[in-house]
PDB file of C-alpha atoms and ligand atoms in Angstrom:
ATOM      1  CA  MET A   1      41.203 -24.233  17.840  1.00 55.00           C
ATOM      2  CA  LEU A   2      41.725 -20.931  16.215  1.00 58.00           C
ATOM      3  CA  ILE A   3      45.186 -20.691  14.561  1.00 56.00           C
ATOM      4  CA  GLU A   4      45.014 -17.080  13.456  1.00 54.00           C
ATOM      5  CA  HIS A   5      42.399 -14.454  13.518  1.00 52.00           C
ATOM      6  CA  THR A   6      44.664 -11.584  12.297  1.00 50.00           C
ATOM      7  CA  LEU A   7      45.082  -8.629   9.733  1.00 45.00           C
ATOM      8  CA  LEU A   8      48.900  -9.370  10.111  1.00 49.00           C
ATOM      9  CA  PRO A   9      50.204  -9.693   6.594  1.00 48.00           C
ATOM     10  CA  THR A  10      48.129  -6.953   5.321  1.00 56.00           C
ATOM     11  CA  ARG A  11      50.568  -5.879   2.721  1.00 73.00           C
ATOM     12  CA  LEU A  12      49.364  -9.082   0.598  1.00 89.00           C
ATOM     13  CA  GLU A  13      46.162 -10.084   2.006  1.00 93.00           C
ATOM     14  CA  HIS A  14      43.115  -7.855   0.909  1.00 95.00           C
ATOM     15  CA  VAL A  15      40.270  -9.226   2.987  1.00 96.00           C
ATOM     16  CA  PRO A  16      40.492 -10.193   7.131  1.00 95.00           C
ATOM     17  CA  LEU A  17      40.931 -13.772   7.630  1.00 95.00           C
ATOM     18  CA  ALA A  18      40.151 -16.579  10.478  1.00 96.00           C
ATOM     19  CA  VAL A  19      42.074 -19.551  10.066  1.00 96.00           C
ATOM     20  CA  PHE A  20      41.244 -22.630  12.437  1.00 96.00           C
ATOM     21  CA  ALA A  21      42.427 -25.818  12.646  1.00 94.00           C
ATOM     22  CA  HIS A  22      39.245 -27.776  12.051  1.00 95.00           C
ATOM     23  CA  ARG A  23      35.935 -26.767  10.054  1.00 96.00           C
ATOM     24  CA  GLN A  24      33.774 -28.248  12.782  1.00 96.00           C
ATOM     25  CA  VAL A  25      35.163 -25.239  15.103  1.00 96.00           C
ATOM     26  CA  ALA A  26      35.106 -22.518  12.393  1.00 97.00           C
ATOM     27  CA  SER A  27      31.770 -23.185  11.585  1.00 98.00           C
ATOM     28  CA  CYS A  28      30.730 -22.987  15.384  1.00 98.00           C
ATOM     29  CA  ALA A  29      32.464 -19.821  15.450  1.00 97.00           C
ATOM     30  CA  VAL A  30      30.173 -18.542  12.198  1.00 98.00           C
ATOM     31  CA  ALA A  31      27.201 -19.890  14.218  1.00 98.00           C
ATOM     32  CA  ALA A  32      27.767 -17.914  17.011  1.00 98.00           C
ATOM     33  CA  GLU A  33      28.301 -14.850  15.076  1.00 98.00           C
ATOM     34  CA  VAL A  34      24.662 -15.369  13.408  1.00 98.00           C
ATOM     35  CA  ALA A  35      23.042 -16.615  16.637  1.00 98.00           C
ATOM     36  CA  GLY A  36      24.458 -13.340  18.163  1.00 98.00           C
ATOM     37  CA  LEU A  37      22.789 -11.492  15.455  1.00 98.00           C
ATOM     38  CA  ILE A  38      19.538 -13.088  15.530  1.00 98.00           C
ATOM     39  CA  ARG A  39      19.233 -12.700  19.301  1.00 98.00           C
ATOM     40  CA  ALA A  40      20.332  -9.231  19.363  1.00 98.00           C
ATOM     41  CA  ARG A  41      17.564  -8.195  16.883  1.00 98.00           C
ATOM     42  CA  GLN A  42      14.858 -10.528  19.045  1.00 98.00           C
ATOM     43  CA  ARG A  43      15.847  -8.309  21.675  1.00 98.00           C
ATOM     44  CA  GLN A  44      15.174  -5.015  19.757  1.00 98.00           C
ATOM     45  CA  GLY A  45      11.758  -6.926  18.187  1.00 98.00           C
ATOM     46  CA  ARG A  46      13.555  -6.763  14.936  1.00 98.00           C
ATOM     47  CA  THR A  47      13.591  -9.238  11.975  1.00 98.00           C
ATOM     48  CA  VAL A  48      17.204 -10.188  10.462  1.00 98.00           C
ATOM     49  CA  VAL A  49      17.739 -11.225   7.257  1.00 98.00           C
ATOM     50  CA  LEU A  50      20.351 -14.093   6.349  1.00 98.00           C
ATOM     51  CA  GLY A  51      21.348 -14.873   2.966  1.00 98.00           C
ATOM     52  CA  LEU A  52      22.145 -18.607   2.756  1.00 98.00           C
ATOM     53  CA  ALA A  53      24.775 -21.071   0.586  1.00 98.00           C
ATOM     54  CA  THR A  54      24.440 -24.264   0.014  1.00 98.00           C
ATOM     55  CA  GLY A  55      27.028 -27.082  -1.256  1.00 96.00           C
ATOM     56  CA  SER A  56      29.060 -29.335   1.373  1.00 96.00           C
ATOM     57  CA  THR A  57      30.878 -26.236   3.195  1.00 98.00           C
ATOM     58  CA  PRO A  58      27.835 -24.832   5.005  1.00 98.00           C
ATOM     59  CA  VAL A  59      26.739 -28.097   6.328  1.00 98.00           C
ATOM     60  CA  SER A  60      28.481 -28.111   9.708  1.00 98.00           C
ATOM     61  CA  LEU A  61      27.610 -24.613  10.344  1.00 98.00           C
ATOM     62  CA  TYR A  62      23.658 -25.705   9.818  1.00 98.00           C
ATOM     63  CA  ALA A  63      24.236 -28.442  12.275  1.00 98.00           C
ATOM     64  CA  GLU A  64      25.421 -26.186  14.427  1.00 98.00           C
ATOM     65  CA  LEU A  65      22.658 -23.655  13.870  1.00 98.00           C
ATOM     66  CA  VAL A  66      20.095 -26.744  14.570  1.00 98.00           C
ATOM     67  CA  ARG A  67      22.066 -27.493  17.697  1.00 98.00           C
ATOM     68  CA  LEU A  68      21.647 -24.229  18.993  1.00 98.00           C
ATOM     69  CA  HIS A  69      18.045 -24.249  18.333  1.00 98.00           C
ATOM     70  CA  ARG A  70      17.365 -27.461  19.785  1.00 98.00           C
ATOM     71  CA  GLU A  71      19.783 -27.366  22.942  1.00 98.00           C
ATOM     72  CA  GLU A  72      20.159 -23.592  23.489  1.00 98.00           C
ATOM     73  CA  ARG A  73      16.791 -22.727  22.823  1.00 97.00           C
ATOM     74  CA  LEU A  74      18.009 -20.285  19.660  1.00 98.00           C
ATOM     75  CA  SER A  75      14.786 -19.538  17.572  1.00 98.00           C
ATOM     76  CA  PHE A  76      14.596 -18.279  14.333  1.00 98.00           C
ATOM     77  CA  ALA A  77      11.063 -16.759  14.408  1.00 98.00           C
ATOM     78  CA  ASN A  78      12.156 -13.695  13.759  1.00 97.00           C
ATOM     79  CA  VAL A  79      14.445 -14.826  10.534  1.00 98.00           C
ATOM     80  CA  ILE A  80      14.110 -14.138   6.943  1.00 98.00           C
ATOM     81  CA  THR A  81      16.196 -16.115   4.369  1.00 98.00           C
ATOM     82  CA  PHE A  82      17.110 -15.810   0.651  1.00 98.00           C
ATOM     83  CA  ASN A  83      18.876 -18.602  -0.907  1.00 98.00           C
ATOM     84  CA  LEU A  84      21.884 -17.816  -3.106  1.00 98.00           C
ATOM     85  CA  ASP A  85      21.148 -19.802  -6.221  1.00 98.00           C
ATOM     86  CA  GLU A  86      19.150 -22.834  -7.866  1.00 98.00           C
ATOM     87  CA  TYR A  87      19.741 -24.914 -10.632  1.00 98.00           C
ATOM     88  CA  ARG A  88      17.883 -24.306 -13.834  1.00 98.00           C
ATOM     89  CA  GLY A  89      15.306 -26.993 -14.671  1.00 96.00           C
ATOM     90  CA  LEU A  90      14.871 -28.016 -10.810  1.00 95.00           C
ATOM     91  CA  SER A  91      11.743 -26.916  -8.806  1.00 90.00           C
ATOM     92  CA  ALA A  92      12.294 -26.324  -5.300  1.00 84.00           C
ATOM     93  CA  ASP A  93      11.015 -29.617  -4.251  1.00 84.00           C
ATOM     94  CA  HIS A  94      13.357 -31.870  -6.520  1.00 93.00           C
ATOM     95  CA  PRO A  95      15.379 -33.720  -4.636  1.00 94.00           C
ATOM     96  CA  ARG A  96      18.590 -32.682  -5.953  1.00 95.00           C
ATOM     97  CA  SER A  97      17.254 -29.020  -5.849  1.00 97.00           C
ATOM     98  CA  TYR A  98      19.063 -26.356  -3.290  1.00 97.00           C
ATOM     99  CA  GLY A  99      15.661 -25.995  -2.265  1.00 96.00           C
ATOM    100  CA  ARG A 100      15.568 -29.572  -0.784  1.00 97.00           C
ATOM    101  CA  PHE A 101      18.752 -29.255   0.442  1.00 97.00           C
ATOM    102  CA  MET A 102      17.948 -26.441   2.527  1.00 98.00           C
ATOM    103  CA  ARG A 103      15.095 -28.333   4.063  1.00 97.00           C
ATOM    104  CA  ARG A 104      17.152 -31.139   4.810  1.00 98.00           C
ATOM    105  CA  HIS A 105      20.014 -29.420   6.594  1.00 98.00           C
ATOM    106  CA  LEU A 106      18.103 -26.548   8.105  1.00 98.00           C
ATOM    107  CA  PHE A 107      14.746 -25.309   7.030  1.00 98.00           C
ATOM    108  CA  ASP A 108      12.698 -28.734   8.399  1.00 98.00           C
ATOM    109  CA  LEU A 109      14.682 -28.770  11.801  1.00 98.00           C
ATOM    110  CA  ILE A 110      14.389 -25.228  13.062  1.00 98.00           C
ATOM    111  CA  ASP A 111      11.369 -22.904  13.770  1.00 98.00           C
ATOM    112  CA  LEU A 112      11.800 -20.712  10.818  1.00 98.00           C
ATOM    113  CA  PRO A 113       8.325 -19.558   9.526  1.00 97.00           C
ATOM    114  CA  GLU A 114       7.855 -21.109   5.983  1.00 97.00           C
ATOM    115  CA  THR A 115       6.420 -17.619   4.792  1.00 97.00           C
ATOM    116  CA  ARG A 116      10.185 -16.494   5.466  1.00 98.00           C
ATOM    117  CA  ILE A 117      12.054 -18.698   3.613  1.00 98.00           C
ATOM    118  CA  HIS A 118      12.935 -17.245  -0.049  1.00 98.00           C
ATOM    119  CA  LEU A 119      14.278 -19.725  -2.842  1.00 97.00           C
ATOM    120  CA  LEU A 120      14.757 -19.193  -6.355  1.00 97.00           C
ATOM    121  CA  ASP A 121      12.941 -21.501  -8.438  1.00 97.00           C
ATOM    122  CA  GLY A 122      14.745 -23.447 -11.049  1.00 97.00           C
ATOM    123  CA  ALA A 123      11.634 -24.491 -12.816  1.00 97.00           C
ATOM    124  CA  VAL A 124      10.141 -21.298 -13.897  1.00 97.00           C
ATOM    125  CA  PRO A 125       9.379 -21.082 -17.160  1.00 97.00           C
ATOM    126  CA  ASP A 126      11.548 -19.529 -19.905  1.00 96.00           C
ATOM    127  CA  ALA A 127       9.395 -16.501 -20.594  1.00 97.00           C
ATOM    128  CA  ALA A 128       9.112 -15.576 -16.729  1.00 98.00           C
ATOM    129  CA  VAL A 129      13.132 -16.327 -15.627  1.00 98.00           C
ATOM    130  CA  ASP A 130      13.681 -12.440 -15.652  1.00 98.00           C
ATOM    131  CA  ALA A 131      10.445 -11.202 -13.970  1.00 98.00           C
ATOM    132  CA  HIS A 132      11.191 -14.190 -11.283  1.00 98.00           C
ATOM    133  CA  CYS A 133      14.795 -12.309 -10.636  1.00 98.00           C
ATOM    134  CA  ARG A 134      13.488  -8.827 -10.629  1.00 98.00           C
ATOM    135  CA  GLU A 135      10.869  -9.932  -8.271  1.00 98.00           C
ATOM    136  CA  TYR A 136      13.822 -11.760  -6.173  1.00 98.00           C
ATOM    137  CA  GLU A 137      15.711  -8.683  -5.835  1.00 98.00           C
ATOM    138  CA  GLN A 138      12.611  -6.631  -5.195  1.00 98.00           C
ATOM    139  CA  LYS A 139      11.890  -9.340  -2.275  1.00 98.00           C
ATOM    140  CA  ILE A 140      15.128  -8.455  -0.776  1.00 98.00           C
ATOM    141  CA  ARG A 141      15.002  -4.944  -0.972  1.00 98.00           C
ATOM    142  CA  ALA A 142      11.381  -5.341   0.790  1.00 98.00           C
ATOM    143  CA  ALA A 143      12.907  -7.315   3.449  1.00 98.00           C
ATOM    144  CA  GLY A 144      15.406  -4.459   4.151  1.00 98.00           C
ATOM    145  CA  GLY A 145      18.425  -6.094   2.526  1.00 98.00           C
ATOM    146  CA  ILE A 146      20.358  -8.835   3.639  1.00 98.00           C
ATOM    147  CA  ASP A 147      21.856  -8.357   6.945  1.00 98.00           C
ATOM    148  CA  PHE A 148      24.091 -11.720   6.850  1.00 98.00           C
ATOM    149  CA  GLN A 149      25.428 -13.200   3.780  1.00 98.00           C
ATOM    150  CA  ILE A 150      27.127 -16.841   4.117  1.00 98.00           C
ATOM    151  CA  LEU A 151      28.971 -17.721   0.739  1.00 98.00           C
ATOM    152  CA  GLY A 152      30.951 -20.582   0.132  1.00 98.00           C
ATOM    153  CA  ILE A 153      33.822 -20.532  -3.060  1.00 98.00           C
ATOM    154  CA  GLY A 154      33.738 -22.878  -5.793  1.00 97.00           C
ATOM    155  CA  ARG A 155      37.148 -24.443  -7.147  1.00 97.00           C
ATOM    156  CA  ASN A 156      37.127 -21.691 -10.118  1.00 97.00           C
ATOM    157  CA  GLY A 157      36.623 -18.897  -7.415  1.00 98.00           C
ATOM    158  CA  HIS A 158      32.958 -18.364  -7.864  1.00 98.00           C
ATOM    159  CA  ILE A 159      30.485 -17.338  -5.521  1.00 98.00           C
ATOM    160  CA  GLY A 160      26.763 -18.443  -5.680  1.00 98.00           C
ATOM    161  CA  PHE A 161      27.175 -19.379  -9.398  1.00 98.00           C
ATOM    162  CA  ASN A 162      28.824 -16.212 -10.468  1.00 98.00           C
ATOM    163  CA  GLU A 163      31.156 -18.042 -13.025  1.00 98.00           C
ATOM    164  CA  PRO A 164      34.530 -16.479 -13.914  1.00 98.00           C
ATOM    165  CA  GLY A 165      33.727 -13.617 -15.850  1.00 97.00           C
ATOM    166  CA  SER A 166      30.905 -12.450 -14.259  1.00 98.00           C
ATOM    167  CA  ALA A 167      30.679  -8.585 -13.587  1.00 97.00           C
ATOM    168  CA  ARG A 168      30.705  -6.648 -10.571  1.00 97.00           C
ATOM    169  CA  ALA A 169      27.300  -4.895 -10.995  1.00 98.00           C
ATOM    170  CA  SER A 170      25.586  -8.141 -11.999  1.00 98.00           C
ATOM    171  CA  ARG A 171      22.431  -9.094 -10.329  1.00 98.00           C
ATOM    172  CA  THR A 172      20.059 -12.079  -9.920  1.00 98.00           C
ATOM    173  CA  ARG A 173      19.953 -13.695 -13.502  1.00 98.00           C
ATOM    174  CA  LEU A 174      20.149 -16.652 -15.433  1.00 98.00           C
ATOM    175  CA  VAL A 175      23.702 -18.167 -15.987  1.00 98.00           C
ATOM    176  CA  ALA A 176      25.498 -20.690 -18.067  1.00 98.00           C
ATOM    177  CA  LEU A 177      27.722 -23.103 -15.692  1.00 98.00           C
ATOM    178  CA  ASP A 178      31.431 -23.521 -16.319  1.00 97.00           C
ATOM    179  CA  PRO A 179      32.478 -27.149 -17.109  1.00 97.00           C
ATOM    180  CA  LEU A 180      34.464 -27.393 -14.017  1.00 96.00           C
ATOM    181  CA  THR A 181      31.210 -26.470 -11.682  1.00 96.00           C
ATOM    182  CA  ARG A 182      29.368 -29.002 -13.506  1.00 97.00           C
ATOM    183  CA  GLN A 183      32.340 -31.405 -13.025  1.00 96.00           C
ATOM    184  CA  ASP A 184      32.071 -30.701  -9.439  1.00 94.00           C
ATOM    185  CA  ALA A 185      28.408 -31.184  -9.217  1.00 96.00           C
ATOM    186  CA  ALA A 186      28.135 -34.225 -11.710  1.00 97.00           C
ATOM    187  CA  GLY A 187      28.238 -36.883  -8.636  1.00 95.00           C
ATOM    188  CA  ASP A 188      25.289 -35.445  -7.308  1.00 93.00           C
ATOM    189  CA  PHE A 189      23.748 -35.784 -10.549  1.00 95.00           C
ATOM    190  CA  GLY A 190      24.716 -39.293 -11.519  1.00 95.00           C
ATOM    191  CA  GLY A 191      27.120 -37.937 -14.322  1.00 96.00           C
ATOM    192  CA  GLU A 192      28.195 -34.831 -16.292  1.00 96.00           C
ATOM    193  CA  GLU A 193      25.617 -35.520 -19.115  1.00 95.00           C
ATOM    194  CA  ARG A 194      22.756 -35.470 -16.627  1.00 95.00           C
ATOM    195  CA  THR A 195      24.124 -31.952 -14.684  1.00 97.00           C
ATOM    196  CA  PRO A 196      22.245 -28.913 -15.449  1.00 97.00           C
ATOM    197  CA  ARG A 197      23.945 -26.488 -17.588  1.00 98.00           C
ATOM    198  CA  CYS A 198      22.559 -23.420 -16.389  1.00 98.00           C
ATOM    199  CA  ALA A 199      21.449 -22.078 -12.822  1.00 98.00           C
ATOM    200  CA  ILE A 200      19.685 -19.093 -11.345  1.00 98.00           C
ATOM    201  CA  THR A 201      21.492 -17.011  -9.249  1.00 98.00           C
ATOM    202  CA  MET A 202      21.761 -13.961  -7.317  1.00 98.00           C
ATOM    203  CA  GLY A 203      24.506 -11.363  -8.669  1.00 98.00           C
ATOM    204  CA  ILE A 204      27.930 -10.309  -7.437  1.00 98.00           C
ATOM    205  CA  GLY A 205      26.349  -6.909  -7.052  1.00 98.00           C
ATOM    206  CA  THR A 206      23.494  -8.577  -4.935  1.00 98.00           C
ATOM    207  CA  ILE A 207      25.837 -10.168  -2.595  1.00 98.00           C
ATOM    208  CA  LEU A 208      28.137  -7.027  -1.895  1.00 98.00           C
ATOM    209  CA  GLU A 209      24.824  -5.146  -0.878  1.00 98.00           C
ATOM    210  CA  ALA A 210      24.804  -7.588   2.105  1.00 98.00           C
ATOM    211  CA  ARG A 211      25.723  -5.737   5.185  1.00 98.00           C
ATOM    212  CA  ARG A 212      28.190  -8.803   6.351  1.00 98.00           C
ATOM    213  CA  ILE A 213      29.819 -11.325   4.436  1.00 98.00           C
ATOM    214  CA  VAL A 214      31.457 -14.468   5.608  1.00 98.00           C
ATOM    215  CA  LEU A 215      32.756 -16.921   3.032  1.00 98.00           C
ATOM    216  CA  MET A 216      33.775 -20.234   4.349  1.00 98.00           C
ATOM    217  CA  ALA A 217      35.931 -22.657   2.828  1.00 98.00           C
ATOM    218  CA  TRP A 218      37.555 -26.080   3.834  1.00 98.00           C
ATOM    219  CA  GLY A 219      40.122 -28.388   2.161  1.00 97.00           C
ATOM    220  CA  TRP A 220      43.436 -27.881  -0.104  1.00 96.00           C
ATOM    221  CA  ARG A 221      40.895 -27.947  -3.028  1.00 96.00           C
ATOM    222  CA  LYS A 222      40.210 -24.916  -2.176  1.00 98.00           C
ATOM    223  CA  ALA A 223      43.551 -23.373  -1.530  1.00 98.00           C
ATOM    224  CA  GLY A 224      44.281 -21.712  -4.809  1.00 98.00           C
ATOM    225  CA  PRO A 225      40.845 -20.192  -5.301  1.00 98.00           C
ATOM    226  CA  VAL A 226      41.281 -18.613  -1.719  1.00 98.00           C
ATOM    227  CA  ARG A 227      44.608 -17.270  -2.371  1.00 98.00           C
ATOM    228  CA  ALA A 228      43.736 -15.640  -5.848  1.00 98.00           C
ATOM    229  CA  ALA A 229      40.372 -13.997  -3.880  1.00 98.00           C
ATOM    230  CA  VAL A 230      42.655 -12.938  -0.699  1.00 97.00           C
ATOM    231  CA  GLU A 231      46.029 -11.836  -2.335  1.00 96.00           C
ATOM    232  CA  GLY A 232      45.028 -11.649  -6.201  1.00 97.00           C
ATOM    233  CA  GLU A 233      43.920  -8.603  -8.010  1.00 96.00           C
ATOM    234  CA  VAL A 234      40.116  -7.948  -7.963  1.00 97.00           C
ATOM    235  CA  THR A 235      39.186  -9.589 -11.535  1.00 97.00           C
ATOM    236  CA  THR A 236      36.295 -10.997 -13.214  1.00 97.00           C
ATOM    237  CA  GLN A 237      38.305 -14.284 -13.510  1.00 97.00           C
ATOM    238  CA  ALA A 238      38.295 -14.804  -9.660  1.00 97.00           C
ATOM    239  CA  PRO A 239      34.694 -13.588  -8.819  1.00 98.00           C
ATOM    240  CA  ALA A 240      35.552 -13.949  -5.145  1.00 98.00           C
ATOM    241  CA  SER A 241      38.162 -11.437  -5.453  1.00 98.00           C
ATOM    242  CA  PHE A 242      35.292  -8.843  -5.748  1.00 98.00           C
ATOM    243  CA  LEU A 243      34.694  -9.288  -1.904  1.00 98.00           C
ATOM    244  CA  GLN A 244      37.968  -7.222  -1.434  1.00 97.00           C
ATOM    245  CA  ASP A 245      36.086  -4.400  -2.125  1.00 94.00           C
ATOM    246  CA  HIS A 246      33.518  -4.839   0.630  1.00 97.00           C
ATOM    247  CA  ASP A 247      34.178  -3.386   4.268  1.00 95.00           C
ATOM    248  CA  GLN A 248      32.628  -5.917   6.446  1.00 97.00           C
ATOM    249  CA  VAL A 249      33.523  -9.130   4.797  1.00 98.00           C
ATOM    250  CA  GLN A 250      35.440 -12.253   6.247  1.00 98.00           C
ATOM    251  CA  PHE A 251      37.168 -15.565   5.077  1.00 98.00           C
ATOM    252  CA  VAL A 252      36.803 -18.276   7.634  1.00 98.00           C
ATOM    253  CA  LEU A 253      38.895 -21.069   6.664  1.00 98.00           C
ATOM    254  CA  ASP A 254      40.496 -24.134   7.760  1.00 97.00           C
ATOM    255  CA  HIS A 255      43.807 -24.952   7.939  1.00 95.00           C
ATOM    256  CA  ASP A 256      44.223 -26.428   4.438  1.00 97.00           C
ATOM    257  CA  ALA A 257      41.702 -23.808   2.477  1.00 98.00           C
ATOM    258  CA  ALA A 258      44.434 -21.327   3.862  1.00 97.00           C
ATOM    259  CA  SER A 259      47.473 -23.401   3.107  1.00 96.00           C
ATOM    260  CA  ALA A 260      48.332 -21.560  -0.002  1.00 96.00           C
ATOM    261  CA  LEU A 261      48.709 -18.032   1.201  1.00 95.00           C
ATOM    262  CA  THR A 262      51.883 -16.493   1.533  1.00 93.00           C
ATOM    263  CA  ARG A 263      51.627 -16.377   5.270  1.00 91.00           C
ATOM    264  CA  TYR A 264      52.002 -19.866   5.142  1.00 90.00           C
ATOM    265  CA  ARG A 265      53.833 -20.740   2.341  1.00 88.00           C
ATOM    266  CA  LEU A 266      56.488 -17.875   2.310  1.00 82.00           C
ATOM    267  CA  PRO A 267      56.301 -16.461   5.787  1.00 77.00           C
ATOM    268  CA  TRP A 268      59.666 -15.069   6.019  1.00 76.00           C
ATOM    269  CA  LEU A 269      58.466 -12.714   3.186  1.00 74.00           C
ATOM    270  CA  LEU A 270      56.032 -11.326   5.896  1.00 72.00           C
ATOM    271  CA  GLY A 271      58.931 -10.471   8.589  1.00 67.00           C
ATOM    272  CA  ALA A 272      59.678 -11.963  11.837  1.00 60.00           C
ATOM    273  CA  ARG A 273      56.113 -11.351  13.351  1.00 59.00           C
ATOM    274  CA  ALA A 274      54.405 -13.639  10.729  1.00 57.00           C
ATOM    275  CA  CYS A 275      57.125 -16.489  11.812  1.00 53.00           C
ATOM    276  CA  GLN A 276      56.371 -16.144  15.504  1.00 55.00           C
ATOM    277  CA  GLY A 277      55.407 -19.358  17.022  1.00 47.00           C
ATOM    278  CA  ARG A 278      56.242 -21.627  14.259  1.00 45.00           C
ATOM    279  CA  THR A 279      58.971 -24.243  14.268  1.00 38.00           C
ATOM    280  CA  TRP A 280      60.625 -25.818  10.913  1.00 35.00           C
ATOM    281  CA  ASP A 281      58.774 -28.938  11.120  1.00 34.00           C
ATOM    282  CA  GLN A 282      55.133 -27.601  10.745  1.00 39.00           C
ATOM    283  CA  ARG A 283      53.350 -27.661   7.625  1.00 39.00           C
ATOM    284  CA  PRO A 284      53.029 -24.610   6.211  1.00 38.00           C
ATOM    285  CA  ILE A 285      56.807 -24.384   6.350  1.00 32.00           C
ATOM    286  CA  ARG A 286      57.541 -27.694   4.794  1.00 32.00           C
ATOM    287  CA  ARG A 287      54.816 -27.347   1.979  1.00 33.00           C
ATOM    288  CA  VAL A 288      56.649 -24.067   0.760  1.00 32.00           C
ATOM    289  CA  ALA A 289      58.500 -25.806  -2.203  1.00 32.00           C
ATOM    290  CA  ALA A 290      54.977 -26.869  -3.567  1.00 34.00           C
ATOM    291  CA  PRO A 291      53.314 -24.643  -5.786  1.00 35.00           C
ATOM    292  CA  ALA A 292      49.300 -23.790  -4.555  1.00 35.00           C
ATOM    293  CA  SER A 293      48.245 -25.983  -7.660  1.00 37.00           C
ATOM    294  CA  GLU A 294      50.138 -29.323  -6.405  1.00 33.00           C
ATOM    295  CA  ILE A 295      49.396 -29.031  -2.366  1.00 32.00           C
ATOM    296  CA  HIS A 296      48.046 -31.951  -1.444  1.00 34.00           C
ATOM    297  CA  ARG A 297      46.890 -33.389   2.076  1.00 34.00           C
ATOM    298  CA  PRO A 298      50.098 -35.416   3.692  1.00 29.00           C
TER     299      PRO A 298
HETATM  300  C1  GLP B 301      28.078 -24.778  -5.580  1.00 87.87           C
HETATM  301  C2  GLP B 301      27.011 -23.663  -5.149  1.00 87.87           C
HETATM  302  C3  GLP B 301      27.947 -22.497  -4.401  1.00 87.87           C
HETATM  303  C4  GLP B 301      28.852 -23.267  -3.390  1.00 87.87           C
HETATM  304  C5  GLP B 301      29.958 -24.292  -4.117  1.00 87.87           C
HETATM  305  C6  GLP B 301      30.939 -24.810  -3.477  1.00 87.87           C
HETATM  306  O1  GLP B 301      28.421 -24.312  -6.663  1.00 87.87           O
HETATM  307  N1  GLP B 301      26.573 -23.024  -6.248  1.00 87.87           N
HETATM  308  O2  GLP B 301      27.214 -21.628  -3.938  1.00 87.87           O
HETATM  309  O3  GLP B 301      29.975 -22.143  -2.908  1.00 87.87           O
HETATM  310  O4  GLP B 301      28.923 -24.924  -4.807  1.00 87.87           O
HETATM  311  O5  GLP B 301      30.590 -26.317  -3.209  1.00 87.87           O
HETATM  312  P1  GLP B 301      30.942 -26.828  -1.689  1.00 87.87           P
HETATM  313  O6  GLP B 301      30.762 -26.050  -0.950  1.00 87.87           O
HETATM  314  O7  GLP B 301      30.503 -28.117  -2.007  1.00 87.87           O
HETATM  315  O8  GLP B 301      32.546 -27.123  -2.222  1.00 87.87           O
END
C-alpha cells in the first residue's frame, strides 16, 4: 500500500518522496518504473543504462525484476549496467564481492548480455587503481551516461561508498571506509578484523550525472540518515544530502525509514493538510516524543 506519494510538506523536505507501508510493495513500484524504461527503449530500438547498488536494500527490487523477466517476459537484452562500488582487495568472483552478489541476485537470473555488465575490480593492482577508475568513468560516458541510478543509503548517510566528508564533485576513486560502514559489513566477513578497510566507488559527482536517481531505504535504522538527507542542509557530513541538488531524484521509503521525518514526528507543524486522515492512535503520532535516534520498532 502506498501511504503517501507527495511533495506535501515541502517547506522542510528537499526531495520528493514515496512512502510505502511495506518494502516489497515499494520495490515493486521501483521495478515497474525500471521495466517501463527498459520497454520504452526497446520500442525505440535503444539501449538503457542502469546504475546498480548492492546491500540488502535492493534485493527485493532485483527479485521483482527477475519475476518480471520470468513471468512477464521482460527482456534485459538492451540493458547496460554499471555497479556503484566494490570492496578493495576483492575480485569480482570473490564470494563476498559485490560482483558475486549481483550475479546471485540478478545477472545470472536474467538475459542481460555478459558484455554489457560493468563492475569495478576491487583486486586491481595498486598502481593501476587510478587508471581503472578513469576507465570506468570513460565507459559510463561511452555508454551515453546513466539513465537510471538505484541507490541505498548507509547508516552514516553514505551513498555508494562515499562516506561523510566526500566532496560533491568526487569521481570514481579509492576510498577508506568509515568505522560504522565496516561495523555494518562485519557480519558478511566474519568479524571487523576481516572486513576490508577500503573500497572503490563511483563518486558523488558521477552519481549526480545520472538522469534519474531513486534512493531506497527500509527500516528504522535508516530513519536518521533519511531525515538528514531529506530535511537537513546539503553537507559533506551527510553525503546523500547532495541528492537535493538533483532535479529527477526520488526517495522511496518504507514506513519505518520515513518515521523520523517531521511529517510523521510533528505533523501539526506542517499545517492541517499534513494531519488529514490520521488519528491520534497511529504510529507516527505516538512516536512524537522520541528523538529520531531513539525510534525503535514497536
Ligand atoms: C553498502 C553499499 C551501499 C549501500 C549500503 C547500505 O555500504 N556500498 O551502496 O547502500 O551498504 O546497505 P544495506 O542496503 O544493506 O543497508
